[in-house]
Short mmCIF file of C-alpha atoms and ligand atoms in Angstrom, two decimals:
data_model
loop_
_atom_site.label_atom_id
_atom_site.label_comp_id
_atom_site.label_asym_id
_atom_site.label_seq_id
_atom_site.Cartn_x
_atom_site.Cartn_y
_atom_site.Cartn_z
CA UNK A 1 -25.52 10.91 9.17
CA UNK A 2 -24.96 8.82 12.30
CA UNK A 3 -21.28 8.09 12.91
CA UNK A 4 -20.20 4.91 14.59
CA UNK A 5 -16.65 4.40 15.81
CA UNK A 6 -17.45 0.89 16.96
CA UNK A 7 -15.87 -2.03 15.13
CA UNK A 8 -18.23 -4.78 14.07
CA UNK A 9 -17.78 -8.10 15.86
CA UNK A 10 -16.30 -9.66 12.70
CA UNK A 11 -13.77 -6.86 12.31
CA UNK A 12 -12.76 -7.17 15.94
CA UNK A 13 -12.26 -10.91 15.47
CA UNK A 14 -10.20 -10.19 12.36
CA UNK A 15 -8.09 -7.74 14.37
CA UNK A 16 -7.34 -10.43 16.98
CA UNK A 17 -6.59 -12.97 14.27
CA UNK A 18 -4.11 -10.77 12.38
CA UNK A 19 -2.54 -9.40 15.56
CA UNK A 20 -1.71 -12.94 16.65
CA UNK A 21 -0.41 -13.69 13.15
CA UNK A 22 1.86 -10.63 13.24
CA UNK A 23 3.14 -11.51 16.69
CA UNK A 24 3.77 -15.18 16.00
CA UNK A 25 4.88 -15.18 12.37
CA UNK A 26 6.19 -11.75 11.36
CA UNK A 27 8.00 -10.24 14.33
CA UNK A 28 10.25 -13.29 14.87
CA UNK A 29 11.67 -13.03 11.31
CA UNK A 30 11.52 -9.26 10.96
CA UNK A 31 15.25 -8.61 11.42
CA UNK A 32 16.26 -11.66 9.38
CA UNK A 33 14.63 -10.42 6.18
CA UNK A 34 15.54 -6.81 6.83
CA UNK A 35 19.12 -8.07 6.61
CA UNK A 36 18.66 -10.67 3.85
CA UNK A 37 16.91 -8.26 1.53
CA UNK A 38 16.39 -10.37 -1.56
CA UNK A 39 15.73 -13.76 0.01
CA UNK A 40 12.20 -15.12 -0.27
CA UNK A 41 10.81 -15.35 3.30
CA UNK A 42 9.67 -18.91 2.72
CA UNK A 43 8.61 -19.59 6.31
CA UNK A 44 6.12 -16.67 6.07
CA UNK A 45 5.04 -17.16 2.44
CA UNK A 46 4.35 -20.87 2.88
CA UNK A 47 2.63 -20.51 6.24
CA UNK A 48 0.42 -17.65 5.03
CA UNK A 49 -0.54 -19.43 1.82
CA UNK A 50 -1.31 -22.77 3.45
CA UNK A 51 -2.85 -21.56 6.72
CA UNK A 52 -3.01 -17.80 7.27
CA UNK A 53 -5.16 -16.75 4.31
CA UNK A 54 -7.75 -19.41 5.13
CA UNK A 55 -8.16 -18.99 8.87
CA UNK A 56 -9.68 -15.52 9.31
CA UNK A 57 -13.31 -14.73 10.05
CA UNK A 58 -15.25 -15.21 6.84
CA UNK A 59 -18.42 -13.33 7.57
CA UNK A 60 -17.51 -9.90 6.18
CA UNK A 61 -20.59 -7.69 5.97
CA UNK A 62 -20.93 -5.04 3.26
CA UNK A 63 -20.39 -2.22 5.72
CA UNK A 64 -17.06 -3.42 7.08
CA UNK A 65 -15.28 -4.94 4.07
CA UNK A 66 -12.72 -2.19 3.48
CA UNK A 67 -12.46 -1.28 7.15
CA UNK A 68 -11.54 -4.87 7.80
CA UNK A 69 -8.87 -4.75 5.09
CA UNK A 70 -7.43 -1.65 6.81
CA UNK A 71 -7.50 -3.32 10.21
CA UNK A 72 -5.80 -6.43 8.80
CA UNK A 73 -3.19 -4.25 7.10
CA UNK A 74 -2.50 -2.25 10.25
CA UNK A 75 -2.00 -5.41 12.27
CA UNK A 76 0.30 -7.11 9.76
CA UNK A 77 2.36 -3.94 9.29
CA UNK A 78 2.61 -3.61 13.04
CA UNK A 79 4.33 -7.00 12.63
CA UNK A 80 6.48 -6.05 9.65
CA UNK A 81 5.60 -3.81 6.70
CA UNK A 82 8.24 -5.28 4.36
CA UNK A 83 7.06 -8.84 4.96
CA UNK A 84 3.47 -7.67 4.57
CA UNK A 85 4.34 -6.44 1.08
CA UNK A 86 6.02 -9.80 0.36
CA UNK A 87 2.85 -11.70 1.32
CA UNK A 88 1.40 -13.73 -1.55
CA UNK A 89 -1.72 -11.76 -2.39
CA UNK A 90 -3.22 -9.82 -5.28
CA UNK A 91 -1.80 -6.52 -4.01
CA UNK A 92 -1.93 -3.40 -6.13
CA UNK A 93 -2.43 -5.43 -9.30
CA UNK A 94 -5.50 -6.97 -7.71
CA UNK A 95 -6.78 -3.53 -6.72
CA UNK A 96 -6.47 -2.44 -10.36
CA UNK A 97 -8.36 -5.50 -11.63
CA UNK A 98 -10.96 -4.93 -8.92
CA UNK A 99 -11.38 -1.26 -9.84
CA UNK A 100 -11.34 -1.47 -13.64
CA UNK A 101 -11.82 -5.13 -14.63
CA UNK A 102 -14.93 -6.89 -15.87
CA UNK A 103 -16.60 -9.69 -13.92
CA UNK A 104 -14.91 -12.21 -16.20
CA UNK A 105 -11.47 -10.60 -15.71
CA UNK A 106 -11.89 -10.53 -11.94
CA UNK A 107 -12.71 -14.23 -11.96
CA UNK A 108 -9.88 -15.12 -14.37
CA UNK A 109 -7.14 -13.19 -12.57
CA UNK A 110 -8.18 -13.14 -8.92
CA UNK A 111 -9.51 -16.65 -8.29
CA UNK A 112 -5.94 -17.99 -8.01
CA UNK A 113 -5.64 -16.15 -4.68
CA UNK A 114 -8.41 -18.32 -3.25
CA UNK A 115 -7.39 -21.51 -5.05
CA UNK A 116 -5.29 -24.53 -4.14
CA UNK A 117 -2.33 -23.87 -6.44
CA UNK A 118 1.01 -22.47 -5.27
CA UNK A 119 1.58 -18.97 -3.83
CA UNK A 120 0.93 -16.14 -6.28
CA UNK A 121 1.50 -12.38 -6.36
CA UNK A 122 -0.10 -9.43 -8.13
CA UNK A 123 1.73 -6.18 -8.91
CA UNK A 124 1.13 -2.90 -10.67
CA UNK A 125 3.76 -1.30 -12.90
CA UNK A 126 3.26 2.38 -13.64
CA UNK A 127 6.52 4.10 -12.74
CA UNK A 128 9.19 4.47 -15.43
CA UNK A 129 12.65 6.04 -15.49
CA UNK A 130 11.09 9.30 -16.73
CA UNK A 131 7.57 9.11 -15.30
CA UNK A 132 6.63 8.87 -11.63
CA UNK A 133 4.35 11.47 -10.11
CA UNK A 134 3.30 12.53 -13.58
CA UNK A 135 1.91 9.14 -14.50
CA UNK A 136 0.34 10.57 -17.66
CA UNK A 137 3.89 10.95 -19.05
CA UNK A 138 4.58 7.21 -19.31
CA UNK A 139 6.33 6.08 -22.46
CA UNK A 140 5.68 2.34 -22.48
CA UNK A 141 3.67 1.65 -25.61
CA UNK A 142 0.94 -0.83 -26.45
CA UNK A 143 0.41 -1.50 -30.15
CA UNK A 144 -2.59 -3.39 -31.47
CA UNK A 145 -1.83 -6.47 -33.57
CA UNK A 146 -4.96 -8.43 -34.46
CA UNK A 147 -6.37 -9.88 -31.25
CA UNK A 148 -3.30 -8.93 -29.24
CA UNK A 149 -1.57 -5.90 -27.78
CA UNK A 150 2.23 -5.70 -27.93
CA UNK A 151 3.93 -3.92 -25.02
CA UNK A 152 7.35 -2.24 -25.15
CA UNK A 153 9.00 -0.25 -22.37
CA UNK A 154 10.69 -0.31 -18.95
CA UNK A 155 9.00 -0.23 -15.55
CA UNK A 156 10.91 0.53 -12.35
CA UNK A 157 10.20 0.25 -8.61
CA UNK A 158 7.50 -2.36 -9.07
CA UNK A 159 6.47 -3.74 -5.65
CA UNK A 160 6.09 -7.54 -5.71
CA UNK A 161 7.34 -7.40 -9.28
CA UNK A 162 9.60 -10.40 -8.84
CA UNK A 163 6.87 -12.74 -7.57
CA UNK A 164 4.22 -11.35 -9.91
CA UNK A 165 6.33 -11.67 -13.07
CA UNK A 166 7.97 -15.02 -12.27
CA UNK A 167 5.61 -17.14 -10.20
CA UNK A 168 2.85 -19.04 -11.98
CA UNK A 169 -0.65 -17.68 -11.35
CA UNK A 170 0.57 -14.14 -10.69
CA UNK A 171 0.31 -11.11 -12.92
CA UNK A 172 1.59 -7.60 -13.45
CA UNK A 173 -0.82 -4.82 -14.39
CA UNK A 174 1.28 -2.67 -16.72
CA UNK A 175 0.24 0.81 -17.76
CA UNK A 176 1.02 1.73 -21.36
CA UNK A 177 -0.07 4.27 -23.92
CA UNK A 178 -1.94 3.11 -27.00
CA UNK A 179 -1.64 6.61 -28.52
CA UNK A 180 1.19 8.87 -27.33
CA UNK A 181 -0.50 11.90 -28.96
CA UNK A 182 -3.59 11.47 -26.77
CA UNK A 183 -2.00 12.24 -23.37
CA UNK A 184 -3.72 10.54 -20.47
CA UNK A 185 -6.63 9.52 -22.71
CA UNK A 186 -4.30 7.06 -24.45
CA UNK A 187 -3.16 5.34 -21.25
CA UNK A 188 -4.52 1.86 -20.61
CA UNK A 189 -3.80 -0.90 -18.12
CA UNK A 190 -2.92 -4.42 -19.34
CA UNK A 191 -2.79 -7.57 -17.27
CA UNK A 192 0.42 -9.45 -18.10
CA UNK A 193 0.38 -12.98 -16.63
CA UNK A 194 3.57 -14.27 -14.99
CA UNK A 195 5.90 -15.93 -17.45
CA UNK A 196 4.54 -14.12 -20.53
CA UNK A 197 7.36 -14.09 -23.12
CA UNK A 198 8.81 -10.60 -23.50
CA UNK A 199 8.35 -9.63 -19.82
CA UNK A 200 11.76 -9.85 -18.14
CA UNK A 201 12.83 -9.27 -14.56
CA UNK A 202 15.88 -7.04 -15.03
CA UNK A 203 16.82 -6.32 -11.42
CA UNK A 204 15.86 -5.74 -7.79
CA UNK A 205 16.36 -2.57 -5.76
CA UNK A 206 18.51 -2.30 -2.63
CA UNK A 207 16.43 -0.17 -0.30
CA UNK A 208 16.56 1.90 2.89
CA UNK A 209 13.44 0.32 4.40
CA UNK A 210 10.71 -2.28 3.78
CA UNK A 211 13.67 -4.37 2.65
CA UNK A 212 11.80 -7.70 2.81
CA UNK A 213 9.59 -6.45 -0.02
CA UNK A 214 10.80 -7.15 -3.57
CA UNK A 215 10.98 -4.02 -5.70
CA UNK A 216 11.66 -4.89 -9.31
CA UNK A 217 12.67 -3.42 -12.63
CA UNK A 218 10.74 -5.06 -15.46
CA UNK A 219 11.47 -4.85 -19.14
CA UNK A 220 8.78 -5.36 -21.79
CA UNK A 221 10.14 -6.30 -25.23
CA UNK A 222 7.46 -7.13 -27.79
CA UNK A 223 5.45 -8.60 -24.94
CA UNK A 224 2.20 -9.91 -26.38
CA UNK A 225 -1.05 -10.01 -24.38
CA UNK A 226 -4.56 -10.79 -25.65
CA UNK A 227 -7.12 -7.97 -25.97
CA UNK A 228 -9.09 -9.78 -23.27
CA UNK A 229 -6.36 -8.63 -20.83
CA UNK A 230 -7.01 -4.92 -21.37
CA UNK A 231 -8.71 -3.39 -18.34
CA UNK A 232 -11.48 -1.08 -19.53
CA UNK A 233 -12.22 0.04 -23.05
CA UNK A 234 -9.70 0.47 -25.89
CA UNK A 235 -11.36 3.69 -26.94
CA UNK A 236 -9.02 6.68 -26.87
CA UNK A 237 -10.29 10.01 -25.59
CA UNK A 238 -8.32 12.84 -27.16
CA UNK A 239 -6.85 15.54 -24.89
CA UNK A 240 -9.79 17.93 -25.24
CA UNK A 241 -12.53 15.29 -25.16
CA UNK A 242 -14.62 14.99 -22.00
CA UNK A 243 -14.35 11.55 -20.47
CA UNK A 244 -17.71 9.86 -20.26
CA UNK A 245 -18.79 8.19 -17.06
CA UNK A 246 -18.35 4.83 -18.75
CA UNK A 247 -14.67 5.49 -19.56
CA UNK A 248 -12.62 3.04 -17.56
CA UNK A 249 -9.27 3.82 -19.20
CA UNK A 250 -7.01 6.25 -17.34
CA UNK A 251 -9.81 7.17 -14.94
CA UNK A 252 -10.43 3.52 -14.18
CA UNK A 253 -6.74 2.95 -13.57
CA UNK A 254 -6.58 6.02 -11.31
CA UNK A 255 -9.56 4.65 -9.36
CA UNK A 256 -7.16 1.96 -8.16
CA UNK A 257 -5.61 4.61 -5.92
CA UNK A 258 -8.91 5.41 -4.24
CA UNK A 259 -8.89 1.82 -3.01
CA UNK A 260 -5.17 1.47 -2.38
CA UNK A 261 -4.33 4.79 -0.66
CA UNK A 262 -6.39 3.97 2.46
CA UNK A 263 -4.54 0.65 2.59
CA UNK A 264 -1.16 2.38 2.39
CA UNK A 265 -2.35 4.76 5.10
CA UNK A 266 -3.24 1.72 7.23
CA UNK A 267 0.27 0.36 6.62
CA UNK A 268 1.69 3.61 7.95
CA UNK A 269 -0.58 3.45 11.00
CA UNK A 270 0.64 -0.10 11.70
CA UNK A 271 4.32 0.90 11.63
CA UNK A 272 3.64 4.00 13.72
CA UNK A 273 1.75 1.95 16.28
CA UNK A 274 4.62 -0.53 16.50
CA UNK A 275 6.97 2.31 17.48
CA UNK A 276 4.52 3.94 19.88
CA UNK A 277 3.68 0.64 21.56
CA UNK A 278 7.37 -0.01 22.14
CA UNK A 279 7.90 3.43 23.68
CA UNK A 280 4.92 2.94 26.01
CA UNK A 281 6.13 -0.52 27.05
CA UNK A 282 9.60 0.85 27.76
CA UNK A 283 8.21 3.72 29.83
CA UNK A 284 6.12 1.21 31.74
CA UNK A 285 9.22 -0.96 32.39
CA UNK A 286 10.95 2.13 33.77
CA UNK A 287 7.98 2.99 35.95
CA UNK A 288 7.18 6.20 34.07
CA UNK A 289 3.47 7.00 33.91
CA UNK A 290 1.97 9.46 31.45
CA UNK A 291 -0.31 11.82 33.44
CA UNK A 292 -3.14 12.35 30.99
CA UNK A 293 -5.07 14.35 33.55
CA UNK A 294 -2.29 16.78 34.50
CA UNK A 295 -2.88 20.48 33.71
CA UNK A 296 -1.09 21.51 30.48
CA UNK A 297 1.33 23.77 32.36
CA UNK A 298 2.51 20.84 34.46
CA UNK A 299 3.08 18.32 31.67
CA UNK A 300 6.66 17.20 31.12
CA UNK A 301 8.23 17.35 27.64
CA UNK A 302 8.08 13.56 27.52
CA UNK A 303 4.39 13.50 28.35
CA UNK A 304 3.67 16.07 25.65
CA UNK A 305 5.66 14.06 23.11
CA UNK A 306 3.84 10.83 23.90
CA UNK A 307 0.41 12.48 23.82
CA UNK A 308 1.25 14.08 20.49
CA UNK A 309 2.36 10.72 19.07
CA UNK A 310 -0.90 9.15 20.22
CA UNK A 311 -3.00 11.97 18.79
CA UNK A 312 -1.19 11.80 15.44
CA UNK A 313 -1.71 8.07 15.23
CA UNK A 314 -5.39 8.25 16.08
CA UNK A 315 -6.03 11.09 13.63
CA UNK A 316 -4.33 9.10 10.87
CA UNK A 317 -6.35 5.98 11.71
CA UNK A 318 -9.68 7.83 11.77
CA UNK A 319 -9.00 9.43 8.37
CA UNK A 320 -8.04 6.00 7.05
CA UNK A 321 -11.23 4.39 8.27
CA UNK A 322 -13.31 7.25 6.93
CA UNK A 323 -11.85 6.78 3.43
CA UNK A 324 -12.39 3.02 3.74
CA UNK A 325 -15.97 3.34 4.95
CA UNK A 326 -16.76 5.55 1.94
CA UNK A 327 -15.41 2.79 -0.32
CA UNK A 328 -17.75 0.35 1.43
CA UNK A 329 -20.70 2.59 0.66
CA UNK A 330 -19.64 3.08 -2.98
CA UNK A 331 -19.10 6.81 -2.46
CA UNK A 332 -16.37 8.77 -4.28
CA UNK A 333 -13.45 8.99 -1.86
CA UNK A 334 -10.47 10.44 -3.78
CA UNK A 335 -10.28 13.41 -1.42
CA UNK A 336 -10.53 11.30 1.72
CA UNK A 337 -8.10 8.65 0.38
CA UNK A 338 -5.45 11.30 -0.33
CA UNK A 339 -6.08 13.02 3.02
CA UNK A 340 -5.59 9.74 4.86
CA UNK A 341 -2.46 8.85 2.90
CA UNK A 342 -0.89 12.31 3.37
CA UNK A 343 -1.70 12.44 7.09
CA UNK A 344 -0.56 8.90 7.79
CA UNK A 345 2.71 9.35 5.86
CA UNK A 346 3.60 12.39 7.95
CA UNK A 347 2.41 10.83 11.19
CA UNK A 348 4.42 7.62 10.85
CA UNK A 349 7.56 9.52 9.89
CA UNK A 350 7.26 11.78 12.96
CA UNK A 351 6.23 9.02 15.37
CA UNK A 352 9.05 6.65 14.43
CA UNK A 353 11.69 9.42 14.53
CA UNK A 354 10.41 10.54 17.90
CA UNK A 355 10.50 6.94 19.17
CA UNK A 356 14.18 6.63 18.19
CA UNK A 357 14.85 9.98 19.87
CA UNK A 358 13.01 9.17 23.11
CA UNK A 359 14.70 5.80 23.49
CA UNK A 360 18.19 7.27 23.19
CA UNK A 361 21.08 5.03 22.03
CA UNK A 362 19.03 1.78 22.23
CA UNK A 363 16.63 3.37 19.75
CA UNK A 364 19.48 3.74 17.30
CA UNK A 365 20.79 0.24 17.92
CA UNK A 366 19.97 -2.79 15.80
CA UNK A 367 19.27 -4.70 19.00
CA UNK A 368 15.79 -3.21 18.76
CA UNK A 369 13.47 -2.95 15.76
CA UNK A 370 12.73 0.72 16.41
CA UNK A 371 15.46 1.97 14.03
CA UNK A 372 14.03 -0.37 11.38
CA UNK A 373 10.54 1.06 11.82
CA UNK A 374 12.01 4.52 11.30
CA UNK A 375 13.54 3.29 8.01
CA UNK A 376 10.27 1.55 7.06
CA UNK A 377 8.23 4.72 7.68
CA UNK A 378 9.31 7.19 5.02
CA UNK A 379 8.21 5.08 2.04
CA UNK A 380 4.62 5.93 2.97
CA UNK A 381 5.40 9.48 1.82
CA UNK A 382 6.75 8.27 -1.51
CA UNK A 383 4.77 5.50 -3.16
CA UNK A 384 1.08 5.62 -4.12
CA UNK A 385 1.53 9.35 -4.71
CA UNK A 386 4.12 11.31 -2.77
CA UNK A 387 3.22 13.56 0.17
CA UNK A 388 3.29 16.57 -2.15
CA UNK A 389 1.11 14.96 -4.80
CA UNK A 390 -1.51 13.87 -2.29
CA UNK A 391 -1.57 17.38 -0.83
CA UNK A 392 -2.13 18.74 -4.34
CA UNK A 393 -5.02 16.32 -4.84
CA UNK A 394 -6.58 17.38 -1.54
CA UNK A 395 -6.25 21.07 -2.45
CA UNK A 396 -7.73 20.52 -5.91
CA UNK A 397 -10.67 18.55 -4.56
CA UNK A 398 -11.45 21.08 -1.84
CA UNK A 399 -11.20 24.00 -4.25
CA UNK A 400 -12.93 22.07 -7.03
CA UNK A 401 -10.07 22.74 -9.45
CA UNK A 402 -9.44 20.45 -12.44
CA UNK A 403 -6.24 18.40 -12.61
CA UNK A 404 -4.84 20.93 -15.12
CA UNK A 405 -4.65 23.47 -12.26
CA UNK A 406 -2.46 23.48 -9.15
CA UNK A 407 0.28 21.39 -10.71
C1 FAD B 1 9.94 1.00 -2.45
C2 FAD B 1 9.13 1.56 -3.59
C3 FAD B 1 8.09 0.82 -4.10
C4 FAD B 1 7.34 1.30 -5.19
N1 FAD B 1 6.35 0.52 -5.71
C5 FAD B 1 5.75 0.92 -6.88
C6 FAD B 1 4.83 0.05 -7.56
O1 FAD B 1 4.49 -1.03 -7.08
N2 FAD B 1 4.37 0.43 -8.77
C7 FAD B 1 4.71 1.62 -9.34
O2 FAD B 1 4.26 1.91 -10.44
N3 FAD B 1 5.55 2.49 -8.70
C8 FAD B 1 6.08 2.15 -7.50
N4 FAD B 1 6.96 2.99 -6.87
C9 FAD B 1 7.28 4.27 -7.47
C10 FAD B 1 6.63 5.44 -6.74
O3 FAD B 1 5.24 5.40 -6.91
C11 FAD B 1 7.26 6.72 -7.33
O4 FAD B 1 8.59 6.76 -6.86
C12 FAD B 1 6.51 7.95 -6.92
O5 FAD B 1 5.29 8.02 -7.61
C13 FAD B 1 7.29 9.23 -7.22
O6 FAD B 1 7.68 9.27 -8.54
P1 FAD B 1 9.19 9.58 -8.93
O7 FAD B 1 10.05 8.60 -8.21
O8 FAD B 1 9.34 9.65 -10.41
O9 FAD B 1 9.50 10.99 -8.31
P2 FAD B 1 9.18 12.40 -8.93
O10 FAD B 1 7.81 12.44 -9.51
O11 FAD B 1 10.30 12.76 -9.82
O12 FAD B 1 9.19 13.29 -7.64
C14 FAD B 1 10.39 13.75 -7.00
C15 FAD B 1 9.99 14.76 -5.94
O13 FAD B 1 9.31 15.88 -6.59
C16 FAD B 1 8.03 16.06 -6.00
N5 FAD B 1 7.07 16.48 -7.01
C17 FAD B 1 6.84 15.89 -8.22
N6 FAD B 1 5.86 16.53 -8.88
C18 FAD B 1 5.44 17.53 -8.07
C19 FAD B 1 4.45 18.55 -8.18
N7 FAD B 1 3.67 18.64 -9.24
N8 FAD B 1 4.30 19.41 -7.15
C20 FAD B 1 5.08 19.32 -6.04
N9 FAD B 1 6.04 18.39 -5.88
C21 FAD B 1 6.23 17.50 -6.87
C22 FAD B 1 7.66 14.72 -5.43
O14 FAD B 1 6.70 14.85 -4.39
C23 FAD B 1 9.01 14.22 -4.92
O15 FAD B 1 9.26 14.76 -3.67
C24 FAD B 1 7.65 2.56 -5.75
C25 FAD B 1 8.69 3.33 -5.20
C26 FAD B 1 9.42 2.85 -4.14
C27 FAD B 1 10.55 3.70 -3.60
#
């Protein structure tokens, strides 16, 4: 298979467009919303909704669709990862509808993000007080009542949960079990439109990093949604039944991660690049040149550190683009998506810590954003499957073990 590392012209234009957006609209308010954690960044939300989402290059070819999403994500997260997550877009909820929804559902729930109404958000609520990595253990229930499903349960750490549950046009994709005796076969995803009675915003987290992003606790009390809002089929596969290829229940919901993990990896690459760029600029200001052509025995510790940071970043980016390009070609990419996510989570954590270290006291000071990037980095090892869980997935896929093994 020929391998091209060249960006298409459209993707390169998109990169320029989002880089300018990050520079002009995100960086200037980065510290403000890191400090004012729960305030809506109106200057960004309004500008993006009215101008930013409409101005990019439109001509996205089939081969660069997901790559372009990754490039856009890297650029915006280079600007600010928390504000990126606060951007009015379909987000993880949209990825779930895209992965498991019908044509009609995609039109009904996603067209708002291209429409002329007010800003809207999408979110996905899986995690519960007693179910995180083991998403098959969720306890939120969905009970059939005529043409409706009734949801009951609590969801925590829901990114964009405030906007998605409160702002008209938005929606939360909530995972619930329709049959607790069926294990993962009973788990289904339901689209709950913003403002649906019975869905309540209970609270917002105070976080270490990505503080501009809203991370919500949502309560579902007899929350009624029509059957037309179920993603995939209502059929329940019992524990020992083999899922058919047409089953879009739990498997369909899990497919969301194949699309979203490369995007999270791209977020990590963006934050890592922000830190590395700053270090390189600072070295340049101080007249320090990295001697890429020096023999290994003559390299300084600083030169080795910088080269390692650059290599880590590039490796993470290439894995990310590989996973994305497989999505473009409709090829199964669970292995590659988890590889990219695991690599990028580690890389950004190391790069940002090293940046703080190399810069000395200014790196630790709030005068610079470098300490913030270090705080923004670690989340990439936690959400969308922790570092450990993604490593398990990689091992299982390589060894061809079922999910019941290597737990
Ligand atoms: C800022 C933020 C935003 C989030 N956004 C969302 C969101 O939008 N939607 C959503 O549904 N969730 C979201 N989450 C939740 C996140 O996905 C979970 O925190 C994550 O899946 C881990 O689950 P947990 O917190 O229950 O930890 P646990 O599963 O309890 O894990 C704790 C530790 O044990 C390790 N561990 C667990 N199982 C294994 C195993 N089998 N082998 C080895 N190690 C293991 C984990 O890697 C971790 O280090 C968010 C979390 C945060 C912090």
